[in-house]
Structure formats: C-alpha cells, structure tokens
Short mmCIF file of C-alpha atoms (C1' of nucleotides) in Angstrom, two decimals:
data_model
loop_
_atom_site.label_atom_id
_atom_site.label_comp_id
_atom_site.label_asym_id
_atom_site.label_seq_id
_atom_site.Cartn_x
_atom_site.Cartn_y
_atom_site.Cartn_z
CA UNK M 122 0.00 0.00 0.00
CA UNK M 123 2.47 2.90 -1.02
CA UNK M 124 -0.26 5.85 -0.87
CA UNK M 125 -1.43 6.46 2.67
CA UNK M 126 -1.20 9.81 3.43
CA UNK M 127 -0.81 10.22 7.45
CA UNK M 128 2.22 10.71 9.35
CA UNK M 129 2.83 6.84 10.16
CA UNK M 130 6.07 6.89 8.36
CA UNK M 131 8.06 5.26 5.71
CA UNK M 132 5.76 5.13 2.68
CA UNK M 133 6.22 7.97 1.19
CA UNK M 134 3.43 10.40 1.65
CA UNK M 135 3.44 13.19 -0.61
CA UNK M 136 5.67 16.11 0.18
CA UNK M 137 4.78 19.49 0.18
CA UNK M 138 3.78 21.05 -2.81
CA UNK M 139 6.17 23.86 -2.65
CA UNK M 140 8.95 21.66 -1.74
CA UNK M 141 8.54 19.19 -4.40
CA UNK M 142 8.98 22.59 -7.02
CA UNK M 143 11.64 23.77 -5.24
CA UNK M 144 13.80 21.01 -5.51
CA UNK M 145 12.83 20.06 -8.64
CA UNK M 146 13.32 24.19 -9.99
CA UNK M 147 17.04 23.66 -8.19
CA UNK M 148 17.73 20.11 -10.88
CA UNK M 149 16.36 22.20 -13.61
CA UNK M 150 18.48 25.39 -12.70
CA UNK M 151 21.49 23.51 -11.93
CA UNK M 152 21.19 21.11 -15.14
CA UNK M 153 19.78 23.62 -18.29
CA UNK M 154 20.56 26.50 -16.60
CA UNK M 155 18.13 29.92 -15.32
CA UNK M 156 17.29 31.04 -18.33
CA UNK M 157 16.82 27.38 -20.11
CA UNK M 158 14.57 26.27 -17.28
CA UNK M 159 11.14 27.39 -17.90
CA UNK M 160 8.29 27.26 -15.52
CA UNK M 161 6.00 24.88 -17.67
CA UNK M 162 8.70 22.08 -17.93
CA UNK M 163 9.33 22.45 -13.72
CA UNK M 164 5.87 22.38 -13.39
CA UNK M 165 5.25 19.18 -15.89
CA UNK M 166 8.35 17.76 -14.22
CA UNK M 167 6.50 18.16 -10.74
CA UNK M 168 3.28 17.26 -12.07
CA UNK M 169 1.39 20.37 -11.10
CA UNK M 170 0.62 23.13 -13.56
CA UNK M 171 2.45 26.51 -14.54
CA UNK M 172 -0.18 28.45 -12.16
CA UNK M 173 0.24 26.40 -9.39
CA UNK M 174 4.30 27.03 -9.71
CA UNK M 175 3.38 30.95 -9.59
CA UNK M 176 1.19 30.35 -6.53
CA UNK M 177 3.55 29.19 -4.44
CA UNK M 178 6.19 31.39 -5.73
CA UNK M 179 5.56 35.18 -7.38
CA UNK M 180 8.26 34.49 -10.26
CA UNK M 181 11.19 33.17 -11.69
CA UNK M 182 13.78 34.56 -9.14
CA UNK M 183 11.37 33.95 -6.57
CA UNK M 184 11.89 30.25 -7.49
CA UNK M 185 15.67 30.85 -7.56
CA UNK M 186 15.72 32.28 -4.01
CA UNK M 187 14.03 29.53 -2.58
CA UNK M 188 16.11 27.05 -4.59
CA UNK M 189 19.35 28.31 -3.59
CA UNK M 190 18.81 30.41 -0.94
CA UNK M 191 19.03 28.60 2.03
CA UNK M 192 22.01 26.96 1.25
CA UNK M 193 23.61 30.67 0.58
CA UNK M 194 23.10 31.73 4.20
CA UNK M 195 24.51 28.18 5.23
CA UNK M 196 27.76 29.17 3.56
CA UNK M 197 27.62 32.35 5.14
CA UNK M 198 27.10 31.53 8.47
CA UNK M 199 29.98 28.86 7.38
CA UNK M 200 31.86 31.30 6.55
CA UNK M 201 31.86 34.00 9.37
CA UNK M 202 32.09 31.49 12.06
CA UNK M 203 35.79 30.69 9.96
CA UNK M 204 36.67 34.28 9.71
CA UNK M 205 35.47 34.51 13.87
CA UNK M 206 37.93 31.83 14.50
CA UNK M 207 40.94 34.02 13.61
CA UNK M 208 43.51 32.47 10.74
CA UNK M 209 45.23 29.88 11.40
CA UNK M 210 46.63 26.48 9.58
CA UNK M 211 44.02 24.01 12.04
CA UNK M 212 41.27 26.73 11.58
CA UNK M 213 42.21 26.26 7.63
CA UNK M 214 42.23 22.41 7.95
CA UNK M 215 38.76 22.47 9.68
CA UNK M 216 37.15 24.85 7.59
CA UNK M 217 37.83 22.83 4.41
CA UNK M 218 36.24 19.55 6.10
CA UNK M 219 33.25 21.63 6.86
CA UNK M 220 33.24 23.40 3.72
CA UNK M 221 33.15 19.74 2.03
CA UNK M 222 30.76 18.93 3.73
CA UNK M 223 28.38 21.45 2.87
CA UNK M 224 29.18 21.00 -0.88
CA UNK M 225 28.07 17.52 -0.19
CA UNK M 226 24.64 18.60 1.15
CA UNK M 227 24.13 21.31 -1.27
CA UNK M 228 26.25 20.32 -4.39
CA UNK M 229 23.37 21.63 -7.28
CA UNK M 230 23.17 25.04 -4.98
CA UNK M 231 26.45 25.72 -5.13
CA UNK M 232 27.27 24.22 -8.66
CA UNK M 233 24.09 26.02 -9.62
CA UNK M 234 25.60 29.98 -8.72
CA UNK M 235 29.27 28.49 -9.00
CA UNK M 236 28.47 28.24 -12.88
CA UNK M 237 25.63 31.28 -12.98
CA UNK M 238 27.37 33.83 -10.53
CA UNK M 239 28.45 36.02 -13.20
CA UNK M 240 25.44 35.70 -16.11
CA UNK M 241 22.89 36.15 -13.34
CA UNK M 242 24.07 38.87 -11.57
CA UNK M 243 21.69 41.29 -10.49
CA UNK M 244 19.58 38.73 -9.15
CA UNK M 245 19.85 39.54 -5.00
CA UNK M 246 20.26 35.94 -3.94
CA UNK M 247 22.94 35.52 -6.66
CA UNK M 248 24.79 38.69 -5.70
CA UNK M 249 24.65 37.49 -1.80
CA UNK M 250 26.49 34.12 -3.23
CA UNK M 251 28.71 36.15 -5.30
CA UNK M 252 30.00 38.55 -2.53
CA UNK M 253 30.02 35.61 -0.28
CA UNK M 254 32.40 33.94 -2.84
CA UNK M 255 34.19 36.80 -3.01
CA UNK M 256 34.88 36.78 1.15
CA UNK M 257 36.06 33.85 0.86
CA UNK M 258 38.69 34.16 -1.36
CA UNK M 259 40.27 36.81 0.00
CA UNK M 260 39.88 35.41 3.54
CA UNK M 261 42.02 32.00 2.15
CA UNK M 262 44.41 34.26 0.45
CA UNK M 263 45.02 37.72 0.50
CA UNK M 264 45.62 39.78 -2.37
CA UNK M 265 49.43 40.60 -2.61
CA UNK M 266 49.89 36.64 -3.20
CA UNK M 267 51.03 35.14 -6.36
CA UNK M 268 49.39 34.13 -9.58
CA UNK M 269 49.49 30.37 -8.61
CA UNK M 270 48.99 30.57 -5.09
CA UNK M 271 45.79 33.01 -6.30
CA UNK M 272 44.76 30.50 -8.42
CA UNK M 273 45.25 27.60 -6.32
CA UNK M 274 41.60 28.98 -4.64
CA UNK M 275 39.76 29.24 -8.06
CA UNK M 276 40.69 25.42 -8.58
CA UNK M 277 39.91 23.93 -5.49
CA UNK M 278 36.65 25.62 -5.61
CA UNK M 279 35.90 25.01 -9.41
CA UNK M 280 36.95 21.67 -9.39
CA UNK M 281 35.32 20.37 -6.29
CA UNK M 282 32.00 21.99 -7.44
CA UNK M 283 32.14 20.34 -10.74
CA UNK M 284 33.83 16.76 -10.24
CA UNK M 285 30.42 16.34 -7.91
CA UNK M 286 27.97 17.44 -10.21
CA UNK M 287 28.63 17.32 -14.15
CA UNK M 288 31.82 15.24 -13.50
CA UNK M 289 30.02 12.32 -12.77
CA UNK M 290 28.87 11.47 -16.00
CA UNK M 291 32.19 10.39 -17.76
CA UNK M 292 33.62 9.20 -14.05
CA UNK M 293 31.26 6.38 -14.71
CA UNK M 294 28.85 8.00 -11.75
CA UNK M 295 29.19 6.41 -9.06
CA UNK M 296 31.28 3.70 -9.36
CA UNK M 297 33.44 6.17 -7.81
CA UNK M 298 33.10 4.38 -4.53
CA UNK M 299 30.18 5.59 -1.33
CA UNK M 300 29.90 8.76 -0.66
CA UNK M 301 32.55 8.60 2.72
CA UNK M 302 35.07 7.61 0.05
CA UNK M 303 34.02 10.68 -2.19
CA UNK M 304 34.02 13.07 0.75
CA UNK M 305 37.69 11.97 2.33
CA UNK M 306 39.15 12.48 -1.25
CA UNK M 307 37.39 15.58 -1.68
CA UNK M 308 38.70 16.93 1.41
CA UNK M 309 42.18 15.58 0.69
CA UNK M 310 42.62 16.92 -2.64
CA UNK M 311 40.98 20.60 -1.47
CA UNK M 312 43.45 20.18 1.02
CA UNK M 313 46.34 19.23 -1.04
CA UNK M 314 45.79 22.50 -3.09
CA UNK M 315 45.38 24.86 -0.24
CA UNK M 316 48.22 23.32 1.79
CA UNK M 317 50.98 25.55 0.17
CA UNK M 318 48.97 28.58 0.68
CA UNK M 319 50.77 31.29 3.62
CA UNK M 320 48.31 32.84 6.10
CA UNK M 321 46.76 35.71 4.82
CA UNK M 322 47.93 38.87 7.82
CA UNK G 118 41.73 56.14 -41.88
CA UNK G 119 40.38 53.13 -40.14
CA UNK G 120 38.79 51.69 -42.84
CA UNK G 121 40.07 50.88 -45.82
CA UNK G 122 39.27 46.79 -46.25
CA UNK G 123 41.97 45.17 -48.85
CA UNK G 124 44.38 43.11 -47.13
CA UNK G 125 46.62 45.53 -46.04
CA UNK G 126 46.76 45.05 -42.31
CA UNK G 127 47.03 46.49 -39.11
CA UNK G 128 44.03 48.55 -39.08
CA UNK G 129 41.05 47.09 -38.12
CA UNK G 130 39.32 45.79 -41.57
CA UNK G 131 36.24 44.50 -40.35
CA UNK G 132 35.96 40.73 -40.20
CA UNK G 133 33.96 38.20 -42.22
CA UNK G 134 30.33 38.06 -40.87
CA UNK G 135 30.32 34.58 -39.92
CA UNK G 136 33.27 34.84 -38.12
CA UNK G 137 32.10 37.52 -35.93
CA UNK G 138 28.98 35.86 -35.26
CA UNK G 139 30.60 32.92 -34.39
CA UNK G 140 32.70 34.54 -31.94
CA UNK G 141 29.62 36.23 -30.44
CA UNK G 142 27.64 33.13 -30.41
CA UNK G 143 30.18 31.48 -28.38
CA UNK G 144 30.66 34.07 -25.68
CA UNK G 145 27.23 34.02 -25.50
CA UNK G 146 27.26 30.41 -25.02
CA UNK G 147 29.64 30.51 -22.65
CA UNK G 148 28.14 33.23 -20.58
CA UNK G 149 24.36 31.99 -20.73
CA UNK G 150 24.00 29.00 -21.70
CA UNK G 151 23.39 27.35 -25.72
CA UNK G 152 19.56 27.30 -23.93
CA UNK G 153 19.54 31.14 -22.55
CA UNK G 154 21.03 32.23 -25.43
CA UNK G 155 18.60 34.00 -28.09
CA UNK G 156 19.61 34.26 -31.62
CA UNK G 157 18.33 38.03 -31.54
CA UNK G 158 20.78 38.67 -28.84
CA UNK G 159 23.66 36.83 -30.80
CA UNK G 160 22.46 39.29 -33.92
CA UNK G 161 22.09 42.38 -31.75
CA UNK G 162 25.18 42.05 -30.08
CA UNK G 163 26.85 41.40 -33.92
CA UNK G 164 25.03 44.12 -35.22
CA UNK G 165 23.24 42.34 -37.77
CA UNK G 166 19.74 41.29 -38.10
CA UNK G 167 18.21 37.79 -36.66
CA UNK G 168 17.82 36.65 -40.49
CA UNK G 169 21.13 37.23 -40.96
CA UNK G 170 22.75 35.05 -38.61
CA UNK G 171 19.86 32.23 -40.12
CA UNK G 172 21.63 32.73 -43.22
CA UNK G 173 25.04 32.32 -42.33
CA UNK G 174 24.29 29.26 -40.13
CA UNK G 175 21.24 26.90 -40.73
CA UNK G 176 19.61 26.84 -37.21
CA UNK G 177 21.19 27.62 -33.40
CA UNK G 178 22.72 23.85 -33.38
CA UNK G 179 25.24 24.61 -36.64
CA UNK G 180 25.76 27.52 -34.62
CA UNK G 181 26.94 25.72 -31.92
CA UNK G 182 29.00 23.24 -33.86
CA UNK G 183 30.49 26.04 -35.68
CA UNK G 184 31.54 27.88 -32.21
CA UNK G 185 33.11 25.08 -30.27
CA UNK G 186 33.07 22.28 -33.24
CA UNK G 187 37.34 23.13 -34.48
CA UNK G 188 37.76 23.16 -30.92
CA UNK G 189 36.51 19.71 -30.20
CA UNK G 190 38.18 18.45 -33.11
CA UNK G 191 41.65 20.09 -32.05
CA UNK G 192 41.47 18.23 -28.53
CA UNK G 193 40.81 14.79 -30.33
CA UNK G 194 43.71 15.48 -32.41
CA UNK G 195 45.61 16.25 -28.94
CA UNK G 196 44.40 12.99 -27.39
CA UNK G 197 45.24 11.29 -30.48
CA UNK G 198 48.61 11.95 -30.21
CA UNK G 199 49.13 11.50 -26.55
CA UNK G 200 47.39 8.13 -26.97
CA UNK G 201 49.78 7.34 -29.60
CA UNK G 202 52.60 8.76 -27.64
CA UNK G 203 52.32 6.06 -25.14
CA UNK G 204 51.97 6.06 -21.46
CA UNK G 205 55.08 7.34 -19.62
CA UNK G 206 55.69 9.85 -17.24
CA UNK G 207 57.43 12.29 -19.23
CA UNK G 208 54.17 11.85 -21.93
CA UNK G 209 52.01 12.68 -20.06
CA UNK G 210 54.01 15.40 -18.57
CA UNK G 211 54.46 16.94 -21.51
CA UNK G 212 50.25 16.32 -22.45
CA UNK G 213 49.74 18.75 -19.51
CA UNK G 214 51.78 21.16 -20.88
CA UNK G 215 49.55 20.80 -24.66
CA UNK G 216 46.45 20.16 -22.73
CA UNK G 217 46.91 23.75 -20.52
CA UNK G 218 47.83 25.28 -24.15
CA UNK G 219 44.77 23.97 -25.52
CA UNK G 220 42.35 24.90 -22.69
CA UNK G 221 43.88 28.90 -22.81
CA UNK G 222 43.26 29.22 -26.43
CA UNK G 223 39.81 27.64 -26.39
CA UNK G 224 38.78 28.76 -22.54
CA UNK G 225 35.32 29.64 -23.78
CA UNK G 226 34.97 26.65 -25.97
CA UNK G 227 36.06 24.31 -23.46
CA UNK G 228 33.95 25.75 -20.41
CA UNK G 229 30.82 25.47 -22.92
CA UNK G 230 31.21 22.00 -23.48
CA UNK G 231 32.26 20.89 -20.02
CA UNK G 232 29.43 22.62 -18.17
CA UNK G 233 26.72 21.89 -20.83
CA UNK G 234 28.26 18.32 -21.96
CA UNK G 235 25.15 16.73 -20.00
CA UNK G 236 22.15 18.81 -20.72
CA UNK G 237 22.92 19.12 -24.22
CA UNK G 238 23.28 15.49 -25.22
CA UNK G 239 22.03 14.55 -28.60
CA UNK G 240 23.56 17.49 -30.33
CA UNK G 241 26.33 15.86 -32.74
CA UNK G 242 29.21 18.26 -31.62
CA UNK G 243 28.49 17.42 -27.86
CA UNK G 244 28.19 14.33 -27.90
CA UNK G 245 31.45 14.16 -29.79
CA UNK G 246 33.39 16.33 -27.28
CA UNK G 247 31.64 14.07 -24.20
CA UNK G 248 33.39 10.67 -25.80
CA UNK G 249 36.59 12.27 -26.06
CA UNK G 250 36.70 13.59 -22.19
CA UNK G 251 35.37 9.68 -21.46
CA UNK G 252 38.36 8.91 -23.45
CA UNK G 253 40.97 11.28 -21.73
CA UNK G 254 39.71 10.51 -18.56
CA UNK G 255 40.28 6.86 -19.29
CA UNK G 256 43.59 7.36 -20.87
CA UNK G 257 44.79 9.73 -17.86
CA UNK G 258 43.79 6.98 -15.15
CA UNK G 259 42.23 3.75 -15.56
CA UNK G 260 39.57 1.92 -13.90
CA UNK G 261 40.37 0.16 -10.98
CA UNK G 262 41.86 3.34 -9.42
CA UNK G 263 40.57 4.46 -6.39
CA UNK G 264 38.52 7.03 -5.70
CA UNK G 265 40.50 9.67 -5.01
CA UNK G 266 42.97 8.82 -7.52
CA UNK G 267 39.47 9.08 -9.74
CA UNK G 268 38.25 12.34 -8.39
CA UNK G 269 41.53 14.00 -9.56
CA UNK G 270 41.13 14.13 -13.12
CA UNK G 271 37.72 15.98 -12.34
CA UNK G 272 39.03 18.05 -10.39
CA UNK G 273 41.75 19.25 -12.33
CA UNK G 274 39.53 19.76 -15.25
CA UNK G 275 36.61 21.29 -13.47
CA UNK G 276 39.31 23.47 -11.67
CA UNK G 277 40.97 24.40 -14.53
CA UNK G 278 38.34 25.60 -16.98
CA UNK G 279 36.49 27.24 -14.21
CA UNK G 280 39.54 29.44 -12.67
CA UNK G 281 39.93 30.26 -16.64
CA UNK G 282 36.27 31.26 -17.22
CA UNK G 283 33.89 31.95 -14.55
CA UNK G 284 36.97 32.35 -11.58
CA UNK G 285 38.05 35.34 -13.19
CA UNK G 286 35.42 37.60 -11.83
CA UNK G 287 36.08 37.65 -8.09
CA UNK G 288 39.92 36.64 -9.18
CA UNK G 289 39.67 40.51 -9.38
CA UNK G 290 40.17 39.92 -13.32
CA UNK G 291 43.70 40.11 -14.50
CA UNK G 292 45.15 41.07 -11.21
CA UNK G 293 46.72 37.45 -11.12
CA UNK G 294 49.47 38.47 -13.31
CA UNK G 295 49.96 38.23 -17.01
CA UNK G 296 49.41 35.53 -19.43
CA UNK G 297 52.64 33.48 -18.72
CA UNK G 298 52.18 33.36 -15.18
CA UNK G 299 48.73 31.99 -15.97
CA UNK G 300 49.92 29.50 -17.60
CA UNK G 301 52.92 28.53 -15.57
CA UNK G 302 50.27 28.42 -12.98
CA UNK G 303 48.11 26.29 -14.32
CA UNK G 304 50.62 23.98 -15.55
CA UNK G 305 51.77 23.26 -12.17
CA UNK G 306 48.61 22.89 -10.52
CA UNK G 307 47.06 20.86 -12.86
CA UNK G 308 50.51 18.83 -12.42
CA UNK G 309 50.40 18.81 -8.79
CA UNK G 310 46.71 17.41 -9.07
CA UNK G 311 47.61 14.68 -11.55
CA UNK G 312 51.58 13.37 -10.34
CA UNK G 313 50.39 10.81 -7.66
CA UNK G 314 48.54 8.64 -10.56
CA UNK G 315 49.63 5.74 -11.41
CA UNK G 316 49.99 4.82 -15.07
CA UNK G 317 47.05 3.42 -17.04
CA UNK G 318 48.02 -0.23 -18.02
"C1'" DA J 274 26.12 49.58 -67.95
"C1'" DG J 275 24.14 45.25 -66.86
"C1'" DA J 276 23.84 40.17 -65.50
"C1'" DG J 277 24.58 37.24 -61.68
"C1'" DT J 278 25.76 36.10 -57.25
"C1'" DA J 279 26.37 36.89 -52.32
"C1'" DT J 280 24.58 39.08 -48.43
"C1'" DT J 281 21.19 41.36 -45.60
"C1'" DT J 282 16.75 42.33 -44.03
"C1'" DG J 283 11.72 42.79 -42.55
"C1'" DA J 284 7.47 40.53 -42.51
"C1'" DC J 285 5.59 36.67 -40.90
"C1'" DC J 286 4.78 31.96 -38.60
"C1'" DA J 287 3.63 28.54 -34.83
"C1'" DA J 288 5.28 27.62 -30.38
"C1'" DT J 289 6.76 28.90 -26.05
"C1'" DC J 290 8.13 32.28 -22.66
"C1'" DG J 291 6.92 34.49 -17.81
"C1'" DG J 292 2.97 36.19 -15.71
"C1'" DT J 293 -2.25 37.59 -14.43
"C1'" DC J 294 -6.79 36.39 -13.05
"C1'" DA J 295 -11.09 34.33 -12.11
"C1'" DG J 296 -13.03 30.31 -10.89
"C1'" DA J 297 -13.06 25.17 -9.78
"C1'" DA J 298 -11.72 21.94 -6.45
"C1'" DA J 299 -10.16 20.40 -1.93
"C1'" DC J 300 -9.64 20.87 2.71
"C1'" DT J 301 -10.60 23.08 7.09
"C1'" DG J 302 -13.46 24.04 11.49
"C1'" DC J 303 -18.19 24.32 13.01
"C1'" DG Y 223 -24.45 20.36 6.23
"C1'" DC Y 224 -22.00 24.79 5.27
"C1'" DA Y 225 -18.91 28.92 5.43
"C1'" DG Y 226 -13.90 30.01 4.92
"C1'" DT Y 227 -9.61 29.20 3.53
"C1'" DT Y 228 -5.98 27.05 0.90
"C1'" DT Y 229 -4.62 24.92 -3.16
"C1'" DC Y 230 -4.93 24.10 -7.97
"C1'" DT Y 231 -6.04 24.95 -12.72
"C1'" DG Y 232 -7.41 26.70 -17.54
"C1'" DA Y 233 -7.98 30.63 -20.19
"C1'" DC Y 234 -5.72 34.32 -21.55
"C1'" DC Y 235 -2.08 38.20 -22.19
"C1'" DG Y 236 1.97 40.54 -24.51
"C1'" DA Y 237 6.58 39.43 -25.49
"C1'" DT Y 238 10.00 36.45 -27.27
"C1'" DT Y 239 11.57 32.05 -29.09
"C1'" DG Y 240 13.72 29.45 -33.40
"C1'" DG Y 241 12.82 29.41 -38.07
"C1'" DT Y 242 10.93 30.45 -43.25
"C1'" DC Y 243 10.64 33.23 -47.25
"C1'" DA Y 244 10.56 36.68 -50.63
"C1'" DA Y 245 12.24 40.93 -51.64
"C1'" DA Y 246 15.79 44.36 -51.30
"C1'" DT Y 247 20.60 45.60 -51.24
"C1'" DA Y 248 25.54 45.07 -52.18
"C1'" DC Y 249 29.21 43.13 -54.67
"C1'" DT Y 250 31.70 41.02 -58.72
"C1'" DC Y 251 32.65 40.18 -63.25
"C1'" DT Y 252 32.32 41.11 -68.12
#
DNA sequence: AGAGTATTTGACCAATCGGTCAGAAACTGC
DNA sequence: GCAGTTTCTGACCGATTGGTCAAATACTCT
C-alpha cells in the first residue's frame, strides 16, 4: 500500500507542494541552466501546472531564491564562524572539512551559482552568493599573493563543485566508490591544493 | 583612416560576418547558456539582423558546432597523439603542458562544453566532445583506481576551466598576473593534481 | 552599364516564454 | 451540512523564441 497519506512513516506520503517545485526548480536550474529552465517544464516535471508554480512562488527569481537560498546563508554563516575563528593552519584544515561537507549537502546550490554567478548577476540571492564567494577568497588568500597561489583557490573551488555534479557522467557516476570515500578524497585533494597557501595577515 | 578593407593590415578591416557571429555566439554560449542564449541577442550584439545570422548558419545547433566544433576536433587530435605517444611519465608530462595550451586558447569553448556536456546530449558536436573527455579521462587513469585517484582528473579539469572562465570575476580579473604566469600556474597545478597517478596499463 | 551572385533584411509563422486572473476543487473548522 | 480558507487549474495576455521566405541591397565580373 504505497499511498497512505498520514504521518505513520516510511511510505512515502506526498511532500509538500512547494517543496517538491523547489527542488525540482534547483535540478532544472542547476542542469539547463536559469534562463533554459522554464516554468511549464518544472511544473510538468513536478506534475502540477504553470499556475500552481506561480502560486507558491511570485516568479522566476522567486523560485531561484528559494532554490538556492538557504544553502547561501549556510555558507555564510559557514563562513563568518571561519573568519570569527581568527587564521590559522588548524582553523584552515577544519574549515575545508566543513566546507566539504556542505558541498556535499548542497552540491546543485552551489554548482548552480558556481556556474551562474556572473550571467545572473543582479539577481539579490545571486549577488549574496557572489560577494560571499568573493569573502572567501580573499579570507584564504590575501591579495598581494602570487598568480598560482591566487589561483590555487579558483581550482579547489571550481573543481570540487564540478567533479560532484557534471563530472560524474564520464567518471562512470558512481562507481566512484560511497559517498565517505568521495568526501575523504574531496577533502584531501581541497586540502592538497590549499596546503601551500601562507596565512593571509 | 580606419577603414580601408583590402588586405593591407594592421588597421582594423572588419571581419567576415560569420566569423564575428561565431565569436559572439560562443561568448554568448559561454556566458548563458546554448539554452539562454537568443539568436536576436547573438544578432544584436553582432550588429546584424536575426535573419542574418539564419543565413550564415542553418539553425542555433550549426551555430553551436560552428563555435566550439574546431575546438573539439583540435582536442581529439591532442588525445590522439598522446594516446599514440604512449603512457610514460614524461608523456604525459608533456600532455599537460599541450592540454593547458589547448584549454587557454579555447577557454570559452572548453567551459561550454564541459558545463553543458550533459544537458545538451544529442547534439552531434556534444556528444562528440563528451566521448573524447570519457576517453581522456580513461587514458589519464584507468579503472580500478581508487577514488581519489578518480576524483583527480575531475578536479583538475573542473578546476581548470572554471579558474579560466567563470573564476576570473572575483579573481579581481587580471590582477593574477599576465598571461605566462597563468599558464605557468596552471601547468603546475594541474601537475600537482595529476603526479600521484599511477599509469594506465 | 548590366547580369549574376552573395549578403542582408523585414514581414511573418507557430510555439513557447513568464505572468495575471477568475473560478473550480479540496480541505478546514463548526 | 455549510462557510472560509488554501490549493490548484485553464484561459488568456503581450513578449520572445527558433525558423521560413521573398524581396531588397551590395558586390563582382564582363
């Protein structure tokens, strides 16, 4: 019996409404893009209708905010507890586990503004990423650095964002091992690339 | 007198239609999306009508093939070689090196394809560029690797194309030093990334 | 000059876009 | 049962989408 709707448990009842578009919006967003996702395909995708997608949200970016939003302020609450904890190499080391972590939990969020940032700009929940991004770079390396050591940022953050979401069609998906094997080499490699980076003052 | 057209040189005799168009059509690609890209836009931005660019190229997907197709076929020719090459250390030391040349005079192509590889499936030029990364990605580091060992071709390529392309906004632009040091950069890291693997069989 | 080709364009098309609105359901508490 | 609210939907809107086509322009060659 897979469609009892009560709270008993396990067999899937429904989700919310609201939820169910906002997570599907976030697939759409992070796989076609914002502009190539349109409303009617989310809301076919969903199995609701376009009106009922502009009931429970006003527009477009409305549906972006929601989709990424949350996971914004999670990076930067992430991010000013790190800068709180002053600069140092364990404070580093422990930021980048969390920081993995959170790309785990919200890999199409980030991927999503990671690949949009610049194209959607304008959009406030996109510049809140973008200045957040921003932050962060110069808080894990300050500005009189060199080009590789500058660089060293853009790649660990590029390349952990994309080997978890569009990288894992030609890395055979997941035969890439369970996901505590995917996390301990993300944070090693991260790690690996930030390791030669000096303090910033 | 900045326009005078027979091959003279130097100043500024403006380029073949198609070409331009082309060039538009990718950054557009690159920045938007092939989906969130509008012909009219790729025409405006040209300054020549939406016919226009339907006359030069039969619908959006030549387009597409025309913008990124030489590209794809210059990094099969690239693989080729390294494939013929053999697989030794100093070969695929010196593939970086070609690879890293590659990716900075086709940044936009390459970020197109890599972050659109999967939504795009079914279009000819896509689908050729998404065997040949399968390829590479088999050729840099074969099967029974483990996962990390996996995870650091992605990264590297994720890493690398996005630290070219999108990275360069809150990189503060060109403040990371010119050209060489991009590439000397780049080289290194993408070494770094890549030195612990083993050797395909 | 005039014939012929290459290029450009506007008018037009069906389909889809994001978005509005009024009303049909469905669910609530009584 | 019935009022009140929440949810859902179809009809509709102007704008834009990719694409067709015939006519206008520009260029080349004799």
């Amino acid at each position: 019996m897979p469609t009892h709707d009560a709270e008993s448990g396990s067999v899937s009842p429904r989700p919310k409404a609201s939820d169910e578009l906002r997570q599907i919006a976030l697939e759409q967003f992070a796989a076609v893009g914002f502009a190539g996702a349109s409303l009617q395909q989310i809301a076919d995708e969903a199995g609701y209708s376009k009106s009922s997608v502009l009931y429970h949200y006003a527009n477009k970016e409305a549906l972006l905010e929601a989709a990424i939003g949350p996971a914004i302020d999670r990076l930067g609450a992430l991010l000013q507890r790190y800068i709180d904890r002053g600069s140092s190499l364990e404070a580093r080391t422990l930021f980048v586990e969390e920081f993995i972590d959170f790309l785990l939990e919200h890999r199409l969020e980030v991927y999503t503004f990671v690949n949009q940032g610049h194209s959607l700009r304008g959009i406030p929940v996109i510049d809140r990423a973008n200045a957040f991004i921003v932050t962060l770079s110069h808080t894990v390396c300050d500005d009189n650095a060199s080009t590789v050591e500058k660089m060293r940022f853009g790649v660990a953050l590029g390349g952990a964002t994309y080997s978890l979401v569009a990288g894992m069609d030609f890395l055979d998906a997941d035969s890439l091992g369970p996901a505590e094997e995917v996390r301990a080499a993300l944070i090693q490699l991260v790690g690996e690339l930030l390791a030669p980076l000096a303090l910033p003052a």
